[in-house]
XYZ file of C-alpha atoms in Angstrom:
174
model
C -61.851 33.448 81.471
C -59.703 30.871 83.270
C -62.385 30.674 85.800
C -65.215 30.052 83.232
C -63.118 27.253 81.289
C -62.110 25.863 84.625
C -65.692 25.948 85.707
C -66.858 24.373 82.644
C -64.387 21.817 82.887
C -65.472 21.067 86.231
C -69.135 20.828 85.468
C -69.168 18.869 82.101
C -65.660 17.476 82.164
C -63.830 16.894 79.231
C -66.658 16.248 76.950
C -67.535 20.154 77.286
C -63.917 21.273 76.199
C -63.510 22.160 72.494
C -59.853 21.368 72.502
C -60.937 17.728 73.339
C -63.196 17.563 70.440
C -60.587 19.039 68.040
C -57.960 16.357 69.315
C -60.514 13.570 69.006
C -61.452 14.791 65.455
C -57.789 15.136 64.453
C -57.056 11.592 65.874
C -60.076 10.119 64.136
C -59.129 11.863 60.848
C -55.608 10.493 61.242
C -56.827 7.024 61.896
C -59.176 7.303 58.807
C -56.529 8.799 56.745
C -53.748 6.453 57.803
C -54.789 3.468 55.883
C -55.311 5.163 52.547
C -52.237 7.266 53.024
C -50.273 4.336 54.210
C -51.468 2.317 51.039
C -50.538 5.384 48.931
C -47.094 5.570 50.579
C -46.624 1.812 50.404
C -47.610 1.934 46.553
C -45.369 4.860 45.898
C -42.523 3.160 47.771
C -43.113 -0.363 45.980
C -43.227 1.674 42.778
C -40.060 3.608 43.384
C -38.501 0.131 44.482
C -39.645 -1.400 41.241
C -38.083 1.486 39.261
C -34.758 1.334 41.203
C -34.639 -2.584 40.655
C -35.418 -1.922 36.901
C -32.743 0.499 36.568
C -30.197 -1.713 38.609
C -31.348 -4.751 36.122
C -30.801 -2.511 33.091
C -27.544 -1.083 34.498
C -26.393 -4.886 35.074
C -27.467 -5.716 31.523
C -25.519 -2.698 30.113
C -22.407 -3.736 32.162
C -22.539 -7.146 30.854
C -23.179 -6.061 27.410
C -20.201 -3.685 27.721
C -18.058 -6.627 28.952
C -18.983 -8.642 25.942
C -18.306 -5.801 23.664
C -14.975 -5.181 25.344
C -14.179 -8.919 25.002
C -15.165 -8.757 21.458
C -12.883 -5.886 20.794
C -10.102 -7.441 22.455
C -10.580 -10.491 20.299
C -10.676 -8.337 17.270
C -7.708 -6.316 18.344
C -5.718 -9.634 19.044
C -6.653 -10.986 15.538
C -5.771 -7.750 13.822
C -2.339 -7.866 15.680
C -1.762 -11.442 14.622
C -3.017 -10.581 11.038
C -0.548 -7.469 11.031
C 2.278 -9.854 12.173
C 1.541 -12.328 9.415
C 1.374 -9.316 6.764
C 4.734 -7.934 8.186
C 6.429 -11.481 8.127
C 5.317 -11.953 4.432
C 6.629 -8.388 3.555
C 9.932 -9.370 5.108
C 10.067 -12.835 3.388
C 9.119 -11.147 0.011
C 11.927 -8.451 0.691
C 14.453 -11.126 1.254
C 13.325 -12.976 -1.786
C 13.479 -9.983 -3.947
C 16.900 -9.107 -2.564
C 18.098 -12.468 -3.304
C 16.798 -12.297 -6.852
C 18.349 -8.812 -7.212
C 21.821 -10.169 -6.139
C 21.350 -13.064 -8.487
C 20.390 -10.950 -11.366
C 23.218 -8.405 -10.744
C 25.604 -11.597 -10.652
C 24.285 -12.830 -13.940
C 24.495 -9.261 -15.552
C 28.109 -9.068 -14.394
C 29.027 -12.191 -15.521
C 27.357 -11.463 -19.003
C 29.271 -8.231 -19.232
C 32.396 -9.849 -18.325
C 31.937 -12.504 -20.902
C 31.089 -9.809 -23.571
C 34.176 -7.910 -22.349
C 36.369 -10.761 -22.682
C 34.878 -11.608 -26.203
C 35.427 -7.942 -27.273
C 38.963 -8.090 -25.949
C 39.632 -11.453 -27.862
C 38.144 -9.765 -31.077
C 40.367 -6.664 -30.670
C 43.221 -8.784 -30.043
C 42.737 -11.040 -33.192
C 42.145 -7.720 -35.207
C 45.248 -6.296 -33.909
C 47.338 -9.419 -34.784
C 45.809 -9.580 -38.267
C 46.654 -5.816 -38.669
C 50.080 -6.506 -37.586
C 50.426 -9.664 -39.660
C 49.146 -7.516 -42.803
C 51.467 -4.802 -41.995
C 54.475 -7.218 -41.560
C 53.514 -9.060 -44.736
C 53.081 -5.678 -46.544
C 56.535 -4.530 -45.425
C 58.272 -7.899 -45.890
C 56.586 -8.058 -49.511
C 57.982 -4.513 -50.040
C 61.346 -5.139 -49.036
C 61.418 -8.569 -50.905
C 60.119 -6.936 -54.086
C 62.767 -4.179 -53.562
C 65.596 -6.823 -53.075
C 64.485 -8.948 -55.902
C 64.264 -6.188 -58.249
C 67.676 -5.260 -57.317
C 69.462 -8.697 -57.188
C 67.279 -11.405 -58.742
C 66.623 -12.202 -62.251
C 63.090 -12.639 -63.636
C 63.423 -16.412 -63.536
C 64.800 -16.725 -60.266
C 62.098 -14.391 -59.106
C 59.424 -16.592 -60.434
C 60.871 -19.699 -58.704
C 60.914 -17.865 -55.468
C 57.228 -16.606 -55.967
C 56.068 -20.255 -56.684
C 57.907 -21.568 -53.678
C 56.314 -18.902 -51.433
C 53.089 -19.612 -52.721
C 53.361 -23.180 -52.028
C 54.499 -22.733 -48.545
C 51.795 -20.188 -47.676
C 49.161 -22.714 -46.690
C 51.583 -24.055 -44.270
C 52.304 -20.552 -42.989
C 48.788 -19.543 -42.716
C 47.881 -22.580 -40.567
C 49.950 -21.093 -37.782
């Protein structure tokens, strides 16, 4: 077989060799298919590149949007912290005001109670003095009555009573 193929190759050359025609057909097929396959590959690669670019653009937009949201949330957080600080300061001011008012109210209540206690003491003192004076007057009258009944005549007793009655306004003025 080798000699036949060799002999055929020597007589007809390469044109008679089937390997040549298979190789030639393969090369022609490749050349003819290369352009559409190249276009297909180029289109596929372009589409893939466009898809990747679109995804990158979308990712960039999402990143920018996220940064804007982050900045917005930071501003809102800052505003909330400032508002909380204001509320806390107002609460402290209100607590201080209420404390001062409570102290003032307590001081006023203590002054009123002290004044009421002083008035009650003065009233009790006046009542006690009046009771002592009434008791002393009663005792003195009893004693005077007893003495008069024992030692004084009716005429002299009447004169003493009249004198005591006339001196009574002067003594009550004390």
